[in-house]
PDB file of C-alpha atoms in Angstrom:
ATOM      1  CA  MET A  14     -13.005 -35.640 -54.610  1.00  0.00           C
ATOM      2  CA  LEU A  15     -16.296 -35.124 -52.686  1.00  0.00           C
ATOM      3  CA  LYS A  16     -15.095 -37.366 -49.894  1.00  0.00           C
ATOM      4  CA  LYS A  17     -11.842 -35.387 -49.610  1.00  0.00           C
ATOM      5  CA  ILE A  18     -13.870 -32.145 -49.433  1.00  0.00           C
ATOM      6  CA  LYS A  19     -15.998 -33.560 -46.698  1.00  0.00           C
ATOM      7  CA  VAL A  20     -13.009 -34.679 -44.638  1.00  0.00           C
ATOM      8  CA  SER A  21     -11.276 -31.276 -45.105  1.00  0.00           C
ATOM      9  CA  TYR A  22     -14.559 -29.579 -43.886  1.00  0.00           C
ATOM     10  CA  THR A  23     -14.693 -31.786 -40.829  1.00  0.00           C
ATOM     11  CA  VAL A  24     -11.094 -31.073 -39.797  1.00  0.00           C
ATOM     12  CA  LEU A  25     -11.791 -27.165 -40.525  1.00  0.00           C
ATOM     13  CA  LEU A  26     -14.861 -27.397 -38.286  1.00  0.00           C
ATOM     14  CA  LEU A  27     -12.991 -29.184 -35.419  1.00  0.00           C
ATOM     15  CA  LEU A  28     -10.189 -26.641 -35.626  1.00  0.00           C
ATOM     16  CA  THR A  29     -12.599 -23.793 -35.480  1.00  0.00           C
ATOM     17  CA  CYS A  30     -14.401 -25.286 -32.468  1.00  0.00           C
ATOM     18  CA  LEU A  31     -11.003 -25.756 -30.738  1.00  0.00           C
ATOM     19  CA  LEU A  32     -10.086 -22.074 -31.173  1.00  0.00           C
ATOM     20  CA  VAL A  33     -13.540 -20.848 -30.003  1.00  0.00           C
ATOM     21  CA  SER A  34     -13.135 -22.972 -27.017  1.00  0.00           C
ATOM     22  CA  CYS A  35      -9.571 -21.767 -26.103  1.00  0.00           C
ATOM     23  CA  SER A  36     -10.722 -18.171 -26.714  1.00  0.00           C
ATOM     24  CA  SER A  37     -13.740 -18.694 -24.288  1.00  0.00           C
ATOM     25  CA  ALA A  38     -11.534 -20.152 -21.787  1.00  0.00           C
ATOM     26  CA  LYS A  39      -9.094 -17.285 -22.093  1.00  0.00           C
ATOM     27  CA  LEU A  40     -12.061 -14.791 -21.620  1.00  0.00           C
ATOM     28  CA  SER A  41     -13.391 -16.628 -18.752  1.00  0.00           C
ATOM     29  CA  SER A  42     -10.226 -16.993 -16.661  1.00  0.00           C
ATOM     30  CA  PRO A  43      -9.816 -14.936 -13.738  1.00  0.00           C
ATOM     31  CA  LYS A  44      -8.071 -11.464 -14.462  1.00  0.00           C
ATOM     32  CA  GLU A  45      -4.555 -10.923 -13.117  1.00  0.00           C
ATOM     33  CA  ASN A  46      -4.537  -8.941  -9.777  1.00  0.00           C
ATOM     34  CA  LEU A  47      -2.174  -6.126 -10.489  1.00  0.00           C
ATOM     35  CA  ALA A  48      -2.287  -4.977  -6.798  1.00  0.00           C
ATOM     36  CA  ALA A  49      -0.470  -8.211  -5.809  1.00  0.00           C
ATOM     37  CA  GLN A  50       2.097  -7.787  -8.853  1.00  0.00           C
ATOM     38  CA  SER A  51       5.667  -6.515  -8.629  1.00  0.00           C
ATOM     39  CA  VAL A  52       5.855  -3.081 -10.762  1.00  0.00           C
ATOM     40  CA  GLN A  53       8.596  -0.746 -10.951  1.00  0.00           C
ATOM     41  CA  LEU A  54       7.563   2.906 -11.709  1.00  0.00           C
ATOM     42  CA  GLU A  55       9.255   4.634 -14.482  1.00  0.00           C
ATOM     43  CA  GLY A  56      10.711   8.092 -13.877  1.00  0.00           C
ATOM     44  CA  GLU A  57      14.063   9.435 -12.677  1.00  0.00           C
ATOM     45  CA  TRP A  58      12.586  11.108  -9.536  1.00  0.00           C
ATOM     46  CA  TRP A  59      10.970   7.790  -8.455  1.00  0.00           C
ATOM     47  CA  ASN A  60      14.147   5.607  -8.954  1.00  0.00           C
ATOM     48  CA  LYS A  61      16.268   8.471  -7.236  1.00  0.00           C
ATOM     49  CA  ARG A  62      13.886   8.301  -4.265  1.00  0.00           C
ATOM     50  CA  HIS A  63      14.125   4.546  -4.177  1.00  0.00           C
ATOM     51  CA  GLU A  64      18.003   4.921  -4.136  1.00  0.00           C
ATOM     52  CA  THR A  65      17.780   7.474  -1.333  1.00  0.00           C
ATOM     53  CA  ILE A  66      15.664   5.152   0.881  1.00  0.00           C
ATOM     54  CA  ASN A  67      18.270   2.357   0.145  1.00  0.00           C
ATOM     55  CA  SER A  68      21.233   4.656   1.342  1.00  0.00           C
ATOM     56  CA  ARG A  69      19.436   5.293   4.661  1.00  0.00           C
ATOM     57  CA  LEU A  70      19.587   1.649   5.701  1.00  0.00           C
ATOM     58  CA  LYS A  71      23.003   1.882   7.124  1.00  0.00           C
ATOM     59  CA  SER A  72      21.242   3.752  10.033  1.00  0.00           C
ATOM     60  CA  ASN A  73      20.187   0.311  11.294  1.00  0.00           C
ATOM     61  CA  PRO A  74      16.608   1.459  11.953  1.00  0.00           C
ATOM     62  CA  ASP A  75      14.233  -0.047  14.700  1.00  0.00           C
ATOM     63  CA  VAL A  76      11.240   1.304  12.886  1.00  0.00           C
ATOM     64  CA  ILE A  77      10.430   1.500   9.149  1.00  0.00           C
ATOM     65  CA  LEU A  78       7.543   3.389   7.550  1.00  0.00           C
ATOM     66  CA  VAL A  79       6.254   1.465   4.509  1.00  0.00           C
ATOM     67  CA  GLY A  80       3.823   3.511   2.321  1.00  0.00           C
ATOM     68  CA  ASN A  81       3.232   6.241   0.007  1.00  0.00           C
ATOM     69  CA  SER A  82       2.912  10.112   0.132  1.00  0.00           C
ATOM     70  CA  ILE A  83       1.219  10.085   3.601  1.00  0.00           C
ATOM     71  CA  PHE A  84       4.722   8.958   4.842  1.00  0.00           C
ATOM     72  CA  HIS A  85       6.635  10.779   2.185  1.00  0.00           C
ATOM     73  CA  THR A  86       5.294  14.038   3.483  1.00  0.00           C
ATOM     74  CA  LEU A  87       6.657  13.647   6.934  1.00  0.00           C
ATOM     75  CA  GLU A  88       9.909  14.843   5.464  1.00  0.00           C
ATOM     76  CA  GLU A  89       8.424  18.326   4.836  1.00  0.00           C
ATOM     77  CA  GLU A  90      10.029  21.090   6.801  1.00  0.00           C
ATOM     78  CA  ASP A  91       7.038  21.611   9.252  1.00  0.00           C
ATOM     79  CA  ARG A  92       7.070  17.941  10.413  1.00  0.00           C
ATOM     80  CA  LYS A  93      10.290  18.095  12.544  1.00  0.00           C
ATOM     81  CA  GLU A  94       8.279  17.934  15.710  1.00  0.00           C
ATOM     82  CA  VAL A  95       6.931  14.520  14.763  1.00  0.00           C
ATOM     83  CA  TRP A  96      10.435  13.395  14.356  1.00  0.00           C
ATOM     84  CA  THR A  97      11.746  14.826  17.577  1.00  0.00           C
ATOM     85  CA  LYS A  98       8.739  13.653  19.579  1.00  0.00           C
ATOM     86  CA  TYR A  99       8.095  10.270  18.146  1.00  0.00           C
ATOM     87  CA  LEU A 100      10.384   9.002  15.324  1.00  0.00           C
ATOM     88  CA  ASP A 101      13.969   9.950  15.876  1.00  0.00           C
ATOM     89  CA  LYS A 102      14.302   7.584  19.082  1.00  0.00           C
ATOM     90  CA  TYR A 103      13.766   4.680  16.778  1.00  0.00           C
ATOM     91  CA  ARG A 104      16.203   5.777  14.234  1.00  0.00           C
ATOM     92  CA  THR A 105      13.208   5.387  11.948  1.00  0.00           C
ATOM     93  CA  VAL A 106      13.605   5.138   8.163  1.00  0.00           C
ATOM     94  CA  ASP A 107      10.909   6.726   6.124  1.00  0.00           C
ATOM     95  CA  MET A 108      10.234   4.433   2.912  1.00  0.00           C
ATOM     96  CA  GLY A 109       7.310   6.386   1.652  1.00  0.00           C
ATOM     97  CA  ILE A 110       7.014   7.395  -1.906  1.00  0.00           C
ATOM     98  CA  SER A 111       4.444   9.669  -3.286  1.00  0.00           C
ATOM     99  CA  GLY A 112       2.109   8.033  -5.653  1.00  0.00           C
ATOM    100  CA  ASP A 113       2.898   4.507  -4.911  1.00  0.00           C
ATOM    101  CA  ARG A 114       0.371   1.678  -5.022  1.00  0.00           C
ATOM    102  CA  THR A 115       0.803  -1.729  -3.329  1.00  0.00           C
ATOM    103  CA  GLU A 116       2.442  -3.128  -6.613  1.00  0.00           C
ATOM    104  CA  ASN A 117       5.255  -0.478  -6.401  1.00  0.00           C
ATOM    105  CA  VAL A 118       5.747  -1.278  -2.778  1.00  0.00           C
ATOM    106  CA  ILE A 119       6.141  -4.919  -3.488  1.00  0.00           C
ATOM    107  CA  TRP A 120       8.661  -4.072  -6.254  1.00  0.00           C
ATOM    108  CA  ARG A 121      10.718  -1.947  -3.789  1.00  0.00           C
ATOM    109  CA  ILE A 122      10.598  -4.655  -1.167  1.00  0.00           C
ATOM    110  CA  GLU A 123      11.907  -7.343  -3.658  1.00  0.00           C
ATOM    111  CA  ASN A 124      14.544  -4.792  -4.873  1.00  0.00           C
ATOM    112  CA  GLY A 125      16.886  -3.663  -2.033  1.00  0.00           C
ATOM    113  CA  THR A 126      14.683  -1.799   0.402  1.00  0.00           C
ATOM    114  CA  LEU A 127      14.977  -4.271   3.235  1.00  0.00           C
ATOM    115  CA  GLU A 128      18.657  -5.469   2.621  1.00  0.00           C
ATOM    116  CA  GLY A 129      20.985  -5.572   5.542  1.00  0.00           C
ATOM    117  CA  ILE A 130      18.530  -4.374   8.159  1.00  0.00           C
ATOM    118  CA  ASN A 131      16.788  -5.812  11.106  1.00  0.00           C
ATOM    119  CA  PRO A 132      14.143  -3.467  12.287  1.00  0.00           C
ATOM    120  CA  LYS A 133      11.828  -4.359  15.217  1.00  0.00           C
ATOM    121  CA  VAL A 134       8.702  -2.669  13.930  1.00  0.00           C
ATOM    122  CA  ALA A 135       7.189  -1.883  10.384  1.00  0.00           C
ATOM    123  CA  ILE A 136       4.367   0.545  10.226  1.00  0.00           C
ATOM    124  CA  VAL A 137       2.357  -0.157   6.860  1.00  0.00           C
ATOM    125  CA  LEU A 138      -0.046   2.347   5.562  1.00  0.00           C
ATOM    126  CA  ILE A 139      -0.817   1.667   1.754  1.00  0.00           C
ATOM    127  CA  GLY A 140      -3.769   1.383  -0.516  1.00  0.00           C
ATOM    128  CA  THR A 141      -5.460   4.759  -1.102  1.00  0.00           C
ATOM    129  CA  ASN A 142      -3.841   5.229  -4.551  1.00  0.00           C
ATOM    130  CA  ASN A 143      -5.131   1.874  -5.628  1.00  0.00           C
ATOM    131  CA  THR A 144      -8.674   3.089  -5.603  1.00  0.00           C
ATOM    132  CA  ASP A 145      -7.910   6.436  -7.053  1.00  0.00           C
ATOM    133  CA  GLY A 146      -9.738   6.590 -10.418  1.00  0.00           C
ATOM    134  CA  ASN A 147      -8.661  10.194 -11.166  1.00  0.00           C
ATOM    135  CA  HIS A 148      -4.921   9.489 -11.627  1.00  0.00           C
ATOM    136  CA  TYR A 149      -4.746   5.875 -12.389  1.00  0.00           C
ATOM    137  CA  LEU A 150      -6.462   3.722 -15.166  1.00  0.00           C
ATOM    138  CA  ASN A 151      -6.653   0.549 -12.966  1.00  0.00           C
ATOM    139  CA  ILE A 152      -8.779   0.651  -9.801  1.00  0.00           C
ATOM    140  CA  SER A 153      -8.468  -2.130  -7.385  1.00  0.00           C
ATOM    141  CA  THR A 154     -11.385  -4.015  -5.880  1.00  0.00           C
ATOM    142  CA  PRO A 155     -11.247  -4.384  -2.010  1.00  0.00           C
ATOM    143  CA  GLU A 156     -10.627  -7.988  -2.474  1.00  0.00           C
ATOM    144  CA  GLU A 157      -7.707  -7.164  -4.758  1.00  0.00           C
ATOM    145  CA  LEU A 158      -6.246  -4.461  -2.780  1.00  0.00           C
ATOM    146  CA  ALA A 159      -6.417  -6.509   0.356  1.00  0.00           C
ATOM    147  CA  ALA A 160      -4.517  -9.384  -1.445  1.00  0.00           C
ATOM    148  CA  GLY A 161      -1.791  -6.737  -2.433  1.00  0.00           C
ATOM    149  CA  ILE A 162      -1.415  -5.392   1.133  1.00  0.00           C
ATOM    150  CA  PHE A 163      -1.290  -9.033   2.529  1.00  0.00           C
ATOM    151  CA  LYS A 164       1.448  -9.821   0.081  1.00  0.00           C
ATOM    152  CA  ILE A 165       3.466  -6.759   1.351  1.00  0.00           C
ATOM    153  CA  CYS A 166       3.095  -8.103   4.795  1.00  0.00           C
ATOM    154  CA  SER A 167       3.922 -11.550   3.935  1.00  0.00           C
ATOM    155  CA  LEU A 168       7.217 -10.343   2.151  1.00  0.00           C
ATOM    156  CA  LEU A 169       8.097  -8.353   5.260  1.00  0.00           C
ATOM    157  CA  THR A 170       7.798 -11.149   7.567  1.00  0.00           C
ATOM    158  CA  LYS A 171       9.742 -13.461   5.206  1.00  0.00           C
ATOM    159  CA  LYS A 172      12.662 -11.046   4.677  1.00  0.00           C
ATOM    160  CA  LEU A 173      12.618  -9.834   8.090  1.00  0.00           C
ATOM    161  CA  PRO A 174      11.672 -12.707  10.453  1.00  0.00           C
ATOM    162  CA  ASN A 175      11.928 -10.703  13.527  1.00  0.00           C
ATOM    163  CA  ILE A 176       9.697  -7.877  12.498  1.00  0.00           C
ATOM    164  CA  GLU A 177       6.364  -6.890  14.019  1.00  0.00           C
ATOM    165  CA  ILE A 178       3.933  -5.258  11.555  1.00  0.00           C
ATOM    166  CA  LEU A 179       1.548  -2.453  12.620  1.00  0.00           C
ATOM    167  CA  LEU A 180      -0.766  -2.444   9.732  1.00  0.00           C
ATOM    168  CA  MET A 181      -2.842   0.737   9.495  1.00  0.00           C
ATOM    169  CA  GLY A 182      -6.267   0.998   8.042  1.00  0.00           C
ATOM    170  CA  ILE A 183      -6.437   3.336   5.080  1.00  0.00           C
ATOM    171  CA  LEU A 184      -7.365   6.785   6.138  1.00  0.00           C
ATOM    172  CA  PRO A 185     -10.507   8.596   5.273  1.00  0.00           C
ATOM    173  CA  TYR A 186     -10.664  10.379   1.870  1.00  0.00           C
ATOM    174  CA  GLY A 187     -12.895  13.317   0.656  1.00  0.00           C
ATOM    175  CA  TYR A 188     -15.224  16.018   1.940  1.00  0.00           C
ATOM    176  CA  LYS A 189     -18.275  14.097   1.245  1.00  0.00           C
ATOM    177  CA  PRO A 190     -19.217  10.415   0.689  1.00  0.00           C
ATOM    178  CA  ASN A 191     -17.422   9.132  -2.402  1.00  0.00           C
ATOM    179  CA  HIS A 192     -16.744   5.699  -4.150  1.00  0.00           C
ATOM    180  CA  ARG A 193     -13.013   5.786  -3.462  1.00  0.00           C
ATOM    181  CA  ASP A 194     -13.615   6.182   0.302  1.00  0.00           C
ATOM    182  CA  ASN A 195     -16.116   3.414   0.223  1.00  0.00           C
ATOM    183  CA  LEU A 196     -13.586   1.101  -1.388  1.00  0.00           C
ATOM    184  CA  ASN A 197     -11.061   1.999   1.293  1.00  0.00           C
ATOM    185  CA  LYS A 198     -13.638   1.281   4.056  1.00  0.00           C
ATOM    186  CA  ALA A 199     -14.412  -2.138   2.445  1.00  0.00           C
ATOM    187  CA  THR A 200     -10.709  -2.924   2.094  1.00  0.00           C
ATOM    188  CA  ASN A 201     -10.151  -1.966   5.835  1.00  0.00           C
ATOM    189  CA  GLU A 202     -12.882  -4.586   6.830  1.00  0.00           C
ATOM    190  CA  LEU A 203     -10.778  -7.191   5.024  1.00  0.00           C
ATOM    191  CA  ILE A 204      -7.421  -6.414   6.245  1.00  0.00           C
ATOM    192  CA  SER A 205      -8.630  -6.060   9.851  1.00  0.00           C
ATOM    193  CA  SER A 206      -8.716  -9.970   9.883  1.00  0.00           C
ATOM    194  CA  PHE A 207      -5.008 -10.278   8.943  1.00  0.00           C
ATOM    195  CA  PRO A 208      -3.850 -10.712  12.571  1.00  0.00           C
ATOM    196  CA  GLU A 209      -5.784 -14.073  12.370  1.00  0.00           C
ATOM    197  CA  LYS A 210      -3.872 -15.238   9.351  1.00  0.00           C
ATOM    198  CA  ASN A 211      -0.517 -14.029  10.686  1.00  0.00           C
ATOM    199  CA  SER A 212       0.416 -13.304  14.239  1.00  0.00           C
ATOM    200  CA  LYS A 213       3.173 -10.859  13.289  1.00  0.00           C
ATOM    201  CA  ILE A 214       0.504  -8.405  11.972  1.00  0.00           C
ATOM    202  CA  HIS A 215      -1.179  -6.067  14.353  1.00  0.00           C
ATOM    203  CA  TYR A 216      -4.035  -3.885  12.869  1.00  0.00           C
ATOM    204  CA  ILE A 217      -4.946  -0.519  13.974  1.00  0.00           C
ATOM    205  CA  ASP A 218      -7.446   1.889  12.422  1.00  0.00           C
ATOM    206  CA  ILE A 219      -7.130   5.546  13.504  1.00  0.00           C
ATOM    207  CA  SER A 220      -9.637   6.933  10.914  1.00  0.00           C
ATOM    208  CA  SER A 221     -11.932   8.396  13.542  1.00  0.00           C
ATOM    209  CA  GLU A 222      -8.950  10.795  14.558  1.00  0.00           C
ATOM    210  CA  TYR A 223      -9.428  12.686  11.313  1.00  0.00           C
ATOM    211  CA  LEU A 224     -13.226  13.069  11.338  1.00  0.00           C
ATOM    212  CA  ASP A 225     -15.062  16.055  12.789  1.00  0.00           C
ATOM    213  CA  GLU A 226     -18.240  15.974  14.914  1.00  0.00           C
ATOM    214  CA  ASN A 227     -20.379  15.399  11.756  1.00  0.00           C
ATOM    215  CA  GLY A 228     -18.376  12.355  10.653  1.00  0.00           C
ATOM    216  CA  LYS A 229     -16.680  14.145   7.819  1.00  0.00           C
ATOM    217  CA  VAL A 230     -12.903  14.597   7.129  1.00  0.00           C
ATOM    218  CA  ASN A 231     -11.605  17.359   9.259  1.00  0.00           C
ATOM    219  CA  LYS A 232     -10.141  19.984   7.043  1.00  0.00           C
ATOM    220  CA  GLU A 233      -7.997  21.388  10.052  1.00  0.00           C
ATOM    221  CA  LEU A 234      -6.035  18.119  10.002  1.00  0.00           C
ATOM    222  CA  MET A 235      -6.368  17.078   6.232  1.00  0.00           C
ATOM    223  CA  SER A 236      -6.482  20.321   4.177  1.00  0.00           C
ATOM    224  CA  ASP A 237      -6.800  18.299   0.915  1.00  0.00           C
ATOM    225  CA  TYR A 238      -8.973  15.725   2.486  1.00  0.00           C
ATOM    226  CA  LEU A 239      -6.239  13.043   1.864  1.00  0.00           C
ATOM    227  CA  HIS A 240      -2.870  13.918   3.485  1.00  0.00           C
ATOM    228  CA  PRO A 241      -2.464  14.676   7.041  1.00  0.00           C
ATOM    229  CA  ASN A 242      -0.748  18.195   7.598  1.00  0.00           C
ATOM    230  CA  ALA A 243       1.774  18.799  10.449  1.00  0.00           C
ATOM    231  CA  GLU A 244      -0.739  18.754  13.139  1.00  0.00           C
ATOM    232  CA  GLY A 245      -2.446  15.640  11.399  1.00  0.00           C
ATOM    233  CA  HIS A 246       0.785  13.813  11.402  1.00  0.00           C
ATOM    234  CA  LEU A 247       1.392  14.635  15.261  1.00  0.00           C
ATOM    235  CA  LEU A 248      -2.035  13.199  15.779  1.00  0.00           C
ATOM    236  CA  MET A 249      -1.150  10.116  13.960  1.00  0.00           C
ATOM    237  CA  PHE A 250       1.868   9.154  15.866  1.00  0.00           C
ATOM    238  CA  LYS A 251       0.376  10.123  19.138  1.00  0.00           C
ATOM    239  CA  ALA A 252      -2.296   7.616  18.428  1.00  0.00           C
ATOM    240  CA  LEU A 253       0.237   5.058  17.166  1.00  0.00           C
ATOM    241  CA  ASP A 254       2.789   5.629  20.076  1.00  0.00           C
ATOM    242  CA  THR A 255       1.459   3.201  22.572  1.00  0.00           C
ATOM    243  CA  ASP A 256       1.351   0.356  20.095  1.00  0.00           C
ATOM    244  CA  ILE A 257       4.799   1.081  18.692  1.00  0.00           C
ATOM    245  CA  GLN A 258       6.339   0.836  22.280  1.00  0.00           C
ATOM    246  CA  LYS A 259       4.484  -2.410  22.953  1.00  0.00           C
ATOM    247  CA  LEU A 260       5.782  -3.939  19.706  1.00  0.00           C
ATOM    248  CA  MET A 261       9.281  -2.574  20.391  1.00  0.00           C
ATOM    249  CA  LYS A 262       9.362  -4.821  23.435  1.00  0.00           C
TER     250      LYS A 262
END
C-alpha cells in the first residue's frame, strides 16, 4: 500500500512540475502585437463609412488616402480648396476613418477596400491613435506600431503591385512635450528606414510644417493640437505635391 502511495505521489509531482513549466512558458512567450492584427471596429457608423469608401472605388482613382481622422476630416465643408487645388485631378479616394488604428486599417484592406482598383499612389498616414492612452486601453510601443505600419504597406504592395506608397511620418501632437508625441517620434525613426526594406515605399516627414518658431505645435494650423484645420490641410498637400507628381510618373 505504501509503495502505491509513493508511486502516486511521484506521478502527481511530475504532473505539477509539467503544469508549472507550461504556465511559465505561456507567461514568458512574447505578447501578440495588436497593431499588426486585423481588427474590425464595432458600430454601425464605422461599417457604413467602410461601405461608403468601397462604393467610391468605381471612380478608378489614381491616388488613395489611407488613414484615420486626419484624412477623414478632408471631407469637411471648408476643405474644398484642398480638393480643387490638389486632389480632384487624381480622382483621389479618401479612405480615412476617424478613430482608426493600424489594426483597423489592416482589416479594411483585407475586406474590400482595394478591390477592383489600380491606383498609382497610396498616401499613408496612420498611427497616432495607437499611442493614444486617453481613448484606448491598448497603447502600442514604437516597435509594435512600426510593425503594424509595415504590414499595411506590405498588404498594399501585395494587392496593388503597381502602387507607389508615400508614407508620411506621424504628425506632431500636443501643446507641450508629452509621452504620446514621444512614442510617435520614436515610431517615425523606425518607419523612416522602410524604403530600405521595400523600394515601393517612399518616406516623408512634414512635421516641421506644423511647428511654430518655438518648436511647438502651431495652433493656427492645428487648433486641437492633433488635426490640421483647412489651412493645415492646404499646407499638407502643398508639401506633398512635388512627391505625388514624381510618383505619378
